[in-house]
Short mmCIF file of N, CA and C in Angstrom, two decimals:
data_model
loop_
_atom_site.label_atom_id
_atom_site.label_comp_id
_atom_site.label_asym_id
_atom_site.label_seq_id
_atom_site.Cartn_x
_atom_site.Cartn_y
_atom_site.Cartn_z
N UNK A 1367 0.84 -1.20 0.00
CA UNK A 1367 0.00 0.00 0.00
C UNK A 1367 0.87 1.25 0.00
N UNK A 1368 1.93 1.23 0.79
CA UNK A 1368 2.82 2.39 0.87
C UNK A 1368 3.49 2.65 -0.48
N UNK A 1369 3.94 1.60 -1.16
CA UNK A 1369 4.59 1.74 -2.46
C UNK A 1369 3.62 2.23 -3.52
N UNK A 1370 2.37 1.76 -3.46
CA UNK A 1370 1.36 2.19 -4.43
C UNK A 1370 1.06 3.68 -4.28
N UNK A 1371 1.04 4.16 -3.06
CA UNK A 1371 0.79 5.59 -2.80
C UNK A 1371 1.93 6.45 -3.33
N UNK A 1372 3.14 6.02 -3.16
CA UNK A 1372 4.30 6.78 -3.67
C UNK A 1372 4.27 6.82 -5.19
N UNK A 1373 3.97 5.70 -5.81
CA UNK A 1373 3.90 5.65 -7.28
C UNK A 1373 2.80 6.57 -7.79
N UNK A 1374 1.66 6.56 -7.12
CA UNK A 1374 0.55 7.42 -7.53
C UNK A 1374 0.91 8.90 -7.39
N UNK A 1375 1.54 9.26 -6.29
CA UNK A 1375 1.97 10.66 -6.08
C UNK A 1375 3.01 11.05 -7.11
N UNK A 1376 3.92 10.16 -7.41
CA UNK A 1376 4.95 10.43 -8.42
C UNK A 1376 4.33 10.64 -9.79
N UNK A 1377 3.36 9.84 -10.17
CA UNK A 1377 2.67 10.00 -11.45
C UNK A 1377 1.93 11.34 -11.51
N UNK A 1378 1.27 11.71 -10.42
CA UNK A 1378 0.55 12.99 -10.38
C UNK A 1378 1.52 14.16 -10.50
N UNK A 1379 2.65 14.11 -9.80
CA UNK A 1379 3.65 15.18 -9.86
C UNK A 1379 4.19 15.31 -11.29
N UNK A 1380 4.52 14.20 -11.92
CA UNK A 1380 5.04 14.23 -13.29
C UNK A 1380 3.99 14.80 -14.25
N UNK A 1381 2.74 14.41 -14.08
CA UNK A 1381 1.66 14.92 -14.95
C UNK A 1381 1.49 16.42 -14.77
N UNK A 1382 1.54 16.90 -13.54
CA UNK A 1382 1.40 18.35 -13.28
C UNK A 1382 2.56 19.11 -13.90
N UNK A 1383 3.78 18.60 -13.73
CA UNK A 1383 4.94 19.25 -14.33
C UNK A 1383 4.81 19.29 -15.85
N UNK A 1384 4.38 18.20 -16.45
CA UNK A 1384 4.22 18.14 -17.90
C UNK A 1384 3.18 19.16 -18.37
N UNK A 1385 2.05 19.27 -17.68
CA UNK A 1385 1.00 20.23 -18.05
C UNK A 1385 1.52 21.66 -17.93
N UNK A 1386 2.22 21.97 -16.85
CA UNK A 1386 2.76 23.32 -16.66
C UNK A 1386 3.75 23.67 -17.77
N UNK A 1387 4.65 22.77 -18.10
CA UNK A 1387 5.63 23.01 -19.16
C UNK A 1387 4.92 23.20 -20.50
N UNK A 1388 3.94 22.37 -20.80
CA UNK A 1388 3.20 22.46 -22.06
C UNK A 1388 2.53 23.83 -22.20
N UNK A 1389 1.82 24.26 -21.16
CA UNK A 1389 1.12 25.55 -21.23
C UNK A 1389 2.09 26.72 -21.26
N UNK A 1390 3.19 26.62 -20.54
CA UNK A 1390 4.20 27.68 -20.56
C UNK A 1390 4.77 27.86 -21.96
N UNK A 1391 5.10 26.75 -22.61
CA UNK A 1391 5.64 26.82 -23.98
C UNK A 1391 4.62 27.38 -24.96
N UNK A 1392 3.38 26.97 -24.83
CA UNK A 1392 2.36 27.43 -25.78
C UNK A 1392 2.03 28.91 -25.56
N UNK A 1393 2.11 29.39 -24.33
CA UNK A 1393 1.81 30.80 -24.06
C UNK A 1393 2.93 31.72 -24.52
N UNK A 1394 4.17 31.30 -24.42
CA UNK A 1394 5.29 32.16 -24.72
C UNK A 1394 5.98 31.85 -26.04
N UNK A 1395 5.35 31.04 -26.86
CA UNK A 1395 5.90 30.73 -28.18
C UNK A 1395 5.67 31.92 -29.10
N UNK A 1396 6.71 32.29 -29.85
CA UNK A 1396 6.60 33.42 -30.77
C UNK A 1396 5.76 33.04 -31.97
N UNK A 1397 4.97 33.99 -32.44
CA UNK A 1397 4.26 33.80 -33.69
C UNK A 1397 5.27 33.94 -34.82
N UNK A 1398 5.03 33.30 -35.98
CA UNK A 1398 6.01 33.38 -37.07
C UNK A 1398 6.39 34.79 -37.47
N UNK A 1399 5.44 35.72 -37.52
CA UNK A 1399 5.76 37.09 -37.92
C UNK A 1399 6.55 37.84 -36.86
N UNK A 1400 6.48 37.40 -35.59
CA UNK A 1400 7.24 38.06 -34.54
C UNK A 1400 8.73 37.80 -34.70
N UNK A 1401 9.09 36.74 -35.39
CA UNK A 1401 10.49 36.40 -35.60
C UNK A 1401 11.08 37.16 -36.78
N UNK A 1402 10.26 37.83 -37.55
CA UNK A 1402 10.69 38.48 -38.78
C UNK A 1402 10.96 39.95 -38.54
N UNK A 1403 12.03 40.42 -39.12
CA UNK A 1403 12.36 41.83 -39.05
C UNK A 1403 11.46 42.56 -40.05
N UNK A 1404 10.57 43.41 -39.56
CA UNK A 1404 9.66 44.14 -40.44
C UNK A 1404 10.11 45.60 -40.52
N UNK A 1405 10.80 45.93 -41.58
CA UNK A 1405 11.28 47.29 -41.78
C UNK A 1405 10.14 48.17 -42.27
N UNK A 1406 10.11 49.38 -41.77
CA UNK A 1406 9.09 50.32 -42.23
C UNK A 1406 9.53 51.06 -43.49
N UNK A 1407 10.80 50.87 -43.86
CA UNK A 1407 11.32 51.55 -45.05
C UNK A 1407 11.12 50.68 -46.28
N UNK A 1408 10.52 51.23 -47.28
CA UNK A 1408 10.52 50.61 -48.60
C UNK A 1408 10.15 51.67 -49.63
N UNK A 1409 10.67 51.46 -50.81
CA UNK A 1409 10.38 52.38 -51.90
C UNK A 1409 8.94 52.14 -52.32
N UNK A 1410 8.14 53.17 -52.24
CA UNK A 1410 6.74 53.03 -52.63
C UNK A 1410 6.63 53.08 -54.15
N UNK A 1411 6.57 51.90 -54.73
CA UNK A 1411 6.40 51.78 -56.16
C UNK A 1411 4.93 51.47 -56.40
N UNK A 1412 4.23 52.44 -56.94
CA UNK A 1412 2.78 52.32 -57.10
C UNK A 1412 2.40 51.10 -57.93
N UNK A 1413 3.18 50.81 -58.96
CA UNK A 1413 2.87 49.67 -59.82
C UNK A 1413 2.98 48.35 -59.05
N UNK A 1414 4.01 48.22 -58.22
CA UNK A 1414 4.19 47.02 -57.41
C UNK A 1414 3.03 46.89 -56.42
N UNK A 1415 2.70 47.99 -55.76
CA UNK A 1415 1.60 47.96 -54.79
C UNK A 1415 0.28 47.58 -55.45
N UNK A 1416 0.02 48.10 -56.64
CA UNK A 1416 -1.22 47.78 -57.35
C UNK A 1416 -1.27 46.30 -57.72
N UNK A 1417 -0.14 45.78 -58.23
CA UNK A 1417 -0.10 44.36 -58.61
C UNK A 1417 -0.33 43.45 -57.41
N UNK A 1418 0.30 43.77 -56.29
CA UNK A 1418 0.11 42.94 -55.10
C UNK A 1418 -1.31 43.05 -54.56
N UNK A 1419 -1.84 44.25 -54.49
CA UNK A 1419 -3.20 44.44 -53.99
C UNK A 1419 -4.22 43.75 -54.89
N UNK A 1420 -3.98 43.78 -56.20
CA UNK A 1420 -4.89 43.12 -57.15
C UNK A 1420 -4.93 41.61 -56.91
N UNK A 1421 -3.82 41.06 -56.44
CA UNK A 1421 -3.75 39.62 -56.15
C UNK A 1421 -4.20 39.31 -54.72
N UNK A 1422 -4.55 40.34 -53.95
CA UNK A 1422 -5.07 40.12 -52.60
C UNK A 1422 -4.04 40.18 -51.49
N UNK A 1423 -2.86 40.73 -51.76
CA UNK A 1423 -1.81 40.82 -50.75
C UNK A 1423 -1.74 42.23 -50.18
N UNK A 1424 -1.36 42.31 -48.92
CA UNK A 1424 -1.18 43.60 -48.24
C UNK A 1424 0.29 43.72 -47.84
N UNK A 1425 0.90 44.83 -48.15
CA UNK A 1425 2.30 45.07 -47.80
C UNK A 1425 2.38 45.40 -46.31
N UNK A 1426 3.19 44.65 -45.58
CA UNK A 1426 3.30 44.89 -44.14
C UNK A 1426 4.72 45.25 -43.71
N UNK A 1427 5.67 45.18 -44.63
CA UNK A 1427 7.05 45.50 -44.27
C UNK A 1427 7.87 45.81 -45.49
N UNK A 1428 9.01 46.42 -45.24
CA UNK A 1428 9.81 46.89 -46.36
C UNK A 1428 11.17 46.24 -46.47
N UNK A 1429 12.00 46.90 -47.22
CA UNK A 1429 13.29 46.40 -47.64
C UNK A 1429 14.25 46.18 -46.46
N UNK A 1430 14.89 45.01 -46.46
CA UNK A 1430 15.93 44.71 -45.50
C UNK A 1430 16.80 43.60 -46.09
N UNK A 1431 17.89 43.32 -45.43
CA UNK A 1431 18.75 42.23 -45.87
C UNK A 1431 19.14 41.36 -44.68
N UNK A 1432 19.48 40.14 -45.00
CA UNK A 1432 19.95 39.19 -44.00
C UNK A 1432 21.40 38.87 -44.33
N UNK A 1433 22.32 39.19 -43.41
CA UNK A 1433 23.73 38.88 -43.69
C UNK A 1433 23.97 37.37 -43.63
N UNK A 1434 24.79 36.90 -44.54
CA UNK A 1434 25.16 35.49 -44.60
C UNK A 1434 26.67 35.42 -44.80
N UNK A 1435 27.26 34.36 -44.34
CA UNK A 1435 28.69 34.14 -44.57
C UNK A 1435 28.90 32.71 -45.02
N UNK A 1436 29.73 32.56 -46.02
CA UNK A 1436 30.14 31.25 -46.49
C UNK A 1436 31.60 31.08 -46.10
N UNK A 1437 31.96 29.88 -45.69
CA UNK A 1437 33.33 29.60 -45.29
C UNK A 1437 33.90 28.56 -46.23
N UNK A 1438 34.99 28.92 -46.89
CA UNK A 1438 35.62 28.06 -47.87
C UNK A 1438 36.86 27.43 -47.25
N UNK A 1439 36.87 26.12 -47.12
CA UNK A 1439 37.99 25.37 -46.54
C UNK A 1439 38.35 25.87 -45.14
N UNK A 1440 37.40 26.34 -44.39
CA UNK A 1440 37.61 26.84 -43.02
C UNK A 1440 38.66 27.94 -42.91
N UNK A 1441 39.01 28.54 -44.03
CA UNK A 1441 40.03 29.59 -43.95
C UNK A 1441 39.58 30.90 -44.56
N UNK A 1442 38.67 30.84 -45.49
CA UNK A 1442 38.25 32.07 -46.17
C UNK A 1442 36.77 32.32 -45.93
N UNK A 1443 36.46 33.49 -45.38
CA UNK A 1443 35.07 33.86 -45.17
C UNK A 1443 34.60 34.70 -46.35
N UNK A 1444 33.48 34.31 -46.91
CA UNK A 1444 32.90 35.04 -48.03
C UNK A 1444 31.56 35.60 -47.59
N UNK A 1445 31.51 36.88 -47.23
CA UNK A 1445 30.24 37.46 -46.78
C UNK A 1445 29.31 37.73 -47.96
N UNK A 1446 28.04 37.65 -47.67
CA UNK A 1446 27.02 37.91 -48.68
C UNK A 1446 25.78 38.46 -47.98
N UNK A 1447 24.79 38.82 -48.77
CA UNK A 1447 23.51 39.31 -48.22
C UNK A 1447 22.36 38.71 -49.01
N UNK A 1448 21.29 38.48 -48.32
CA UNK A 1448 20.06 38.01 -48.94
C UNK A 1448 19.06 39.16 -48.82
N UNK A 1449 18.70 39.74 -49.94
CA UNK A 1449 17.84 40.93 -49.94
C UNK A 1449 16.37 40.56 -50.03
N UNK A 1450 15.57 41.29 -49.27
CA UNK A 1450 14.11 41.17 -49.31
C UNK A 1450 13.57 42.55 -49.65
N UNK A 1451 12.75 42.64 -50.69
CA UNK A 1451 12.20 43.93 -51.09
C UNK A 1451 11.00 44.32 -50.24
N UNK A 1452 10.13 43.36 -49.98
CA UNK A 1452 8.90 43.62 -49.22
C UNK A 1452 8.50 42.36 -48.46
N UNK A 1453 7.63 42.55 -47.50
CA UNK A 1453 6.96 41.43 -46.84
C UNK A 1453 5.47 41.70 -47.02
N UNK A 1454 4.76 40.69 -47.50
CA UNK A 1454 3.33 40.84 -47.76
C UNK A 1454 2.56 39.80 -46.97
N UNK A 1455 1.31 40.12 -46.75
CA UNK A 1455 0.45 39.23 -45.99
C UNK A 1455 -0.87 39.05 -46.73
N UNK A 1456 -1.40 37.85 -46.65
CA UNK A 1456 -2.73 37.56 -47.18
C UNK A 1456 -3.42 36.69 -46.15
N UNK A 1457 -4.46 37.24 -45.55
CA UNK A 1457 -5.13 36.61 -44.41
C UNK A 1457 -4.10 36.39 -43.31
N UNK A 1458 -3.89 35.18 -42.86
CA UNK A 1458 -2.92 34.91 -41.79
C UNK A 1458 -1.58 34.43 -42.34
N UNK A 1459 -1.45 34.37 -43.64
CA UNK A 1459 -0.21 33.88 -44.25
C UNK A 1459 0.67 35.05 -44.65
N UNK A 1460 1.99 34.88 -44.57
CA UNK A 1460 2.90 35.95 -44.95
C UNK A 1460 3.95 35.44 -45.95
N UNK A 1461 4.43 36.37 -46.78
CA UNK A 1461 5.29 36.03 -47.90
C UNK A 1461 6.45 37.02 -48.01
N UNK A 1462 7.58 36.49 -48.42
CA UNK A 1462 8.74 37.30 -48.76
C UNK A 1462 8.53 37.74 -50.21
N UNK A 1463 8.80 39.02 -50.49
CA UNK A 1463 8.57 39.55 -51.84
C UNK A 1463 9.88 40.03 -52.43
N UNK A 1464 10.13 39.59 -53.66
CA UNK A 1464 11.27 40.10 -54.44
C UNK A 1464 10.71 40.71 -55.71
N UNK A 1465 11.23 41.87 -56.06
CA UNK A 1465 10.83 42.54 -57.29
C UNK A 1465 11.88 42.20 -58.34
N UNK A 1466 11.44 41.60 -59.45
CA UNK A 1466 12.35 41.19 -60.52
C UNK A 1466 12.88 42.43 -61.23
N UNK A 1467 14.18 42.52 -61.26
CA UNK A 1467 14.86 43.64 -61.95
C UNK A 1467 15.24 43.19 -63.36
N UNK A 1468 15.59 44.15 -64.20
CA UNK A 1468 15.95 43.82 -65.57
C UNK A 1468 17.13 42.85 -65.63
N UNK A 1469 18.12 43.05 -64.77
CA UNK A 1469 19.31 42.21 -64.79
C UNK A 1469 19.09 40.85 -64.13
N UNK A 1470 17.97 40.65 -63.48
CA UNK A 1470 17.69 39.41 -62.77
C UNK A 1470 17.23 38.35 -63.78
N UNK A 1471 18.00 37.27 -63.85
CA UNK A 1471 17.63 36.15 -64.71
C UNK A 1471 16.62 35.27 -64.00
N UNK A 1472 15.47 35.08 -64.58
CA UNK A 1472 14.44 34.25 -63.97
C UNK A 1472 14.29 32.96 -64.75
N UNK A 1473 14.65 31.86 -64.14
CA UNK A 1473 14.45 30.54 -64.71
C UNK A 1473 13.25 29.93 -64.01
N UNK A 1474 12.23 29.60 -64.76
CA UNK A 1474 11.03 29.07 -64.15
C UNK A 1474 10.97 27.55 -64.19
N UNK A 1475 12.12 26.90 -64.45
CA UNK A 1475 12.15 25.44 -64.36
C UNK A 1475 12.58 25.05 -62.94
N UNK A 1476 12.49 23.78 -62.61
CA UNK A 1476 12.76 23.33 -61.24
C UNK A 1476 14.18 23.64 -60.79
N UNK A 1477 15.16 23.42 -61.66
CA UNK A 1477 16.55 23.67 -61.29
C UNK A 1477 16.78 25.17 -61.07
N UNK A 1478 16.22 26.01 -61.92
CA UNK A 1478 16.37 27.46 -61.78
C UNK A 1478 15.70 27.97 -60.52
N UNK A 1479 14.52 27.46 -60.21
CA UNK A 1479 13.83 27.86 -58.99
C UNK A 1479 14.63 27.45 -57.76
N UNK A 1480 15.15 26.23 -57.77
CA UNK A 1480 15.93 25.75 -56.63
C UNK A 1480 17.17 26.61 -56.42
N UNK A 1481 17.90 26.90 -57.48
CA UNK A 1481 19.14 27.67 -57.36
C UNK A 1481 18.88 29.10 -56.89
N UNK A 1482 17.86 29.73 -57.42
CA UNK A 1482 17.64 31.14 -57.13
C UNK A 1482 16.86 31.39 -55.85
N UNK A 1483 15.92 30.53 -55.50
CA UNK A 1483 15.00 30.86 -54.40
C UNK A 1483 15.18 30.00 -53.16
N UNK A 1484 15.97 28.94 -53.22
CA UNK A 1484 16.19 28.09 -52.05
C UNK A 1484 16.70 28.86 -50.83
N UNK A 1485 17.61 29.82 -50.99
CA UNK A 1485 18.07 30.57 -49.79
C UNK A 1485 16.94 31.27 -49.04
N UNK A 1486 15.91 31.71 -49.76
CA UNK A 1486 14.79 32.39 -49.10
C UNK A 1486 13.99 31.42 -48.24
N UNK A 1487 13.81 30.21 -48.72
CA UNK A 1487 13.08 29.21 -47.93
C UNK A 1487 13.91 28.77 -46.72
N UNK A 1488 15.22 28.76 -46.88
CA UNK A 1488 16.10 28.41 -45.77
C UNK A 1488 16.11 29.53 -44.72
N UNK A 1489 16.20 30.78 -45.17
CA UNK A 1489 16.27 31.92 -44.24
C UNK A 1489 14.93 32.22 -43.57
N UNK A 1490 13.84 31.93 -44.25
CA UNK A 1490 12.50 32.23 -43.73
C UNK A 1490 11.62 30.98 -43.77
N UNK A 1491 11.90 30.00 -42.90
CA UNK A 1491 11.14 28.75 -42.96
C UNK A 1491 9.66 28.90 -42.61
N UNK A 1492 9.29 29.97 -41.91
CA UNK A 1492 7.89 30.16 -41.55
C UNK A 1492 7.09 30.89 -42.63
N UNK A 1493 7.77 31.37 -43.66
CA UNK A 1493 7.07 32.05 -44.75
C UNK A 1493 6.23 31.04 -45.52
N UNK A 1494 5.10 31.50 -46.02
CA UNK A 1494 4.23 30.62 -46.80
C UNK A 1494 4.61 30.60 -48.27
N UNK A 1495 5.66 31.32 -48.63
CA UNK A 1495 6.14 31.31 -50.00
C UNK A 1495 6.90 32.57 -50.32
N UNK A 1496 7.38 32.62 -51.54
CA UNK A 1496 8.09 33.78 -52.06
C UNK A 1496 7.27 34.33 -53.22
N UNK A 1497 6.98 35.62 -53.18
CA UNK A 1497 6.27 36.28 -54.27
C UNK A 1497 7.29 37.00 -55.14
N UNK A 1498 7.23 36.76 -56.44
CA UNK A 1498 8.11 37.44 -57.37
C UNK A 1498 7.25 38.38 -58.21
N UNK A 1499 7.51 39.68 -58.05
CA UNK A 1499 6.77 40.68 -58.80
C UNK A 1499 7.60 41.04 -60.03
N UNK A 1500 7.08 40.73 -61.20
CA UNK A 1500 7.77 41.00 -62.45
C UNK A 1500 7.09 42.19 -63.12
N UNK A 1501 7.74 43.35 -63.06
CA UNK A 1501 7.13 44.56 -63.62
C UNK A 1501 7.09 44.53 -65.14
N UNK A 1502 8.05 43.86 -65.77
CA UNK A 1502 8.06 43.79 -67.23
C UNK A 1502 6.85 43.02 -67.74
N UNK A 1503 6.47 41.98 -67.03
CA UNK A 1503 5.30 41.17 -67.42
C UNK A 1503 4.03 41.59 -66.69
N UNK A 1504 4.17 42.52 -65.75
CA UNK A 1504 3.05 42.94 -64.90
C UNK A 1504 2.38 41.73 -64.25
N UNK A 1505 3.21 40.92 -63.58
CA UNK A 1505 2.69 39.69 -62.98
C UNK A 1505 3.26 39.49 -61.58
N UNK A 1506 2.54 38.70 -60.81
CA UNK A 1506 2.98 38.27 -59.48
C UNK A 1506 2.94 36.75 -59.49
N UNK A 1507 4.09 36.13 -59.24
CA UNK A 1507 4.15 34.67 -59.21
C UNK A 1507 4.47 34.22 -57.80
N UNK A 1508 3.77 33.20 -57.34
CA UNK A 1508 3.96 32.64 -56.01
C UNK A 1508 4.78 31.36 -56.13
N UNK A 1509 5.87 31.31 -55.38
CA UNK A 1509 6.71 30.11 -55.34
C UNK A 1509 6.57 29.49 -53.96
N UNK A 1510 6.24 28.23 -53.94
CA UNK A 1510 6.20 27.46 -52.69
C UNK A 1510 7.12 26.27 -52.86
N UNK A 1511 7.59 25.74 -51.76
CA UNK A 1511 8.49 24.61 -51.84
C UNK A 1511 8.09 23.56 -50.82
N UNK A 1512 8.17 22.33 -51.23
CA UNK A 1512 7.92 21.20 -50.33
C UNK A 1512 9.11 20.26 -50.46
N UNK A 1513 9.64 19.85 -49.33
CA UNK A 1513 10.77 18.94 -49.32
C UNK A 1513 10.28 17.56 -48.92
N UNK A 1514 10.58 16.58 -49.75
CA UNK A 1514 10.17 15.21 -49.48
C UNK A 1514 11.22 14.46 -48.68
N UNK A 1515 10.99 13.19 -48.53
CA UNK A 1515 11.91 12.31 -47.81
C UNK A 1515 13.04 11.88 -48.74
N UNK A 1516 14.25 11.74 -48.21
CA UNK A 1516 15.36 11.26 -49.05
C UNK A 1516 15.07 9.84 -49.58
N UNK A 1517 15.51 9.59 -50.79
CA UNK A 1517 15.32 8.28 -51.39
C UNK A 1517 16.58 7.93 -52.17
N UNK A 1518 16.88 6.65 -52.24
CA UNK A 1518 18.04 6.23 -53.01
C UNK A 1518 17.70 6.25 -54.50
N UNK A 1519 18.72 6.48 -55.29
CA UNK A 1519 18.50 6.51 -56.74
C UNK A 1519 18.54 5.09 -57.28
N UNK A 1520 17.87 4.87 -58.37
CA UNK A 1520 17.82 3.54 -58.97
C UNK A 1520 18.75 3.46 -60.17
N UNK A 1521 19.77 4.30 -60.18
CA UNK A 1521 20.72 4.31 -61.31
C UNK A 1521 21.75 3.26 -61.16
#
């Protein structure tokens, strides 16, 4: 009887601790947009704003960059930046926005999308996609990415 009482008290204590930890984490967990730097500065390009609004997006943040560094053979640091032109929101979803410039080569095949836009999905994993505003074509394209499970090749 004494051992059963100790086991029961121990189970209750563990359950209470688990509930407290669960609620604490859920109450103080950051929302995805809280983790994002939302700059108030951006060039107000009326054409870009009209294209995004026509597609149902609202601009909520402006231009900023994320510093990145590549290390080559552990001896050479190669600094770089990942630029974001805008941050847009549609309902509860948010998107990183890049405005296609004349010099920007846009490959719309899978390899081109992976090479050009993969860093954005890596830097902003909570984003629901990347919006590419192409002023030359007057279009807004949404890029989303899904990563599957690794598989061996049959070659």
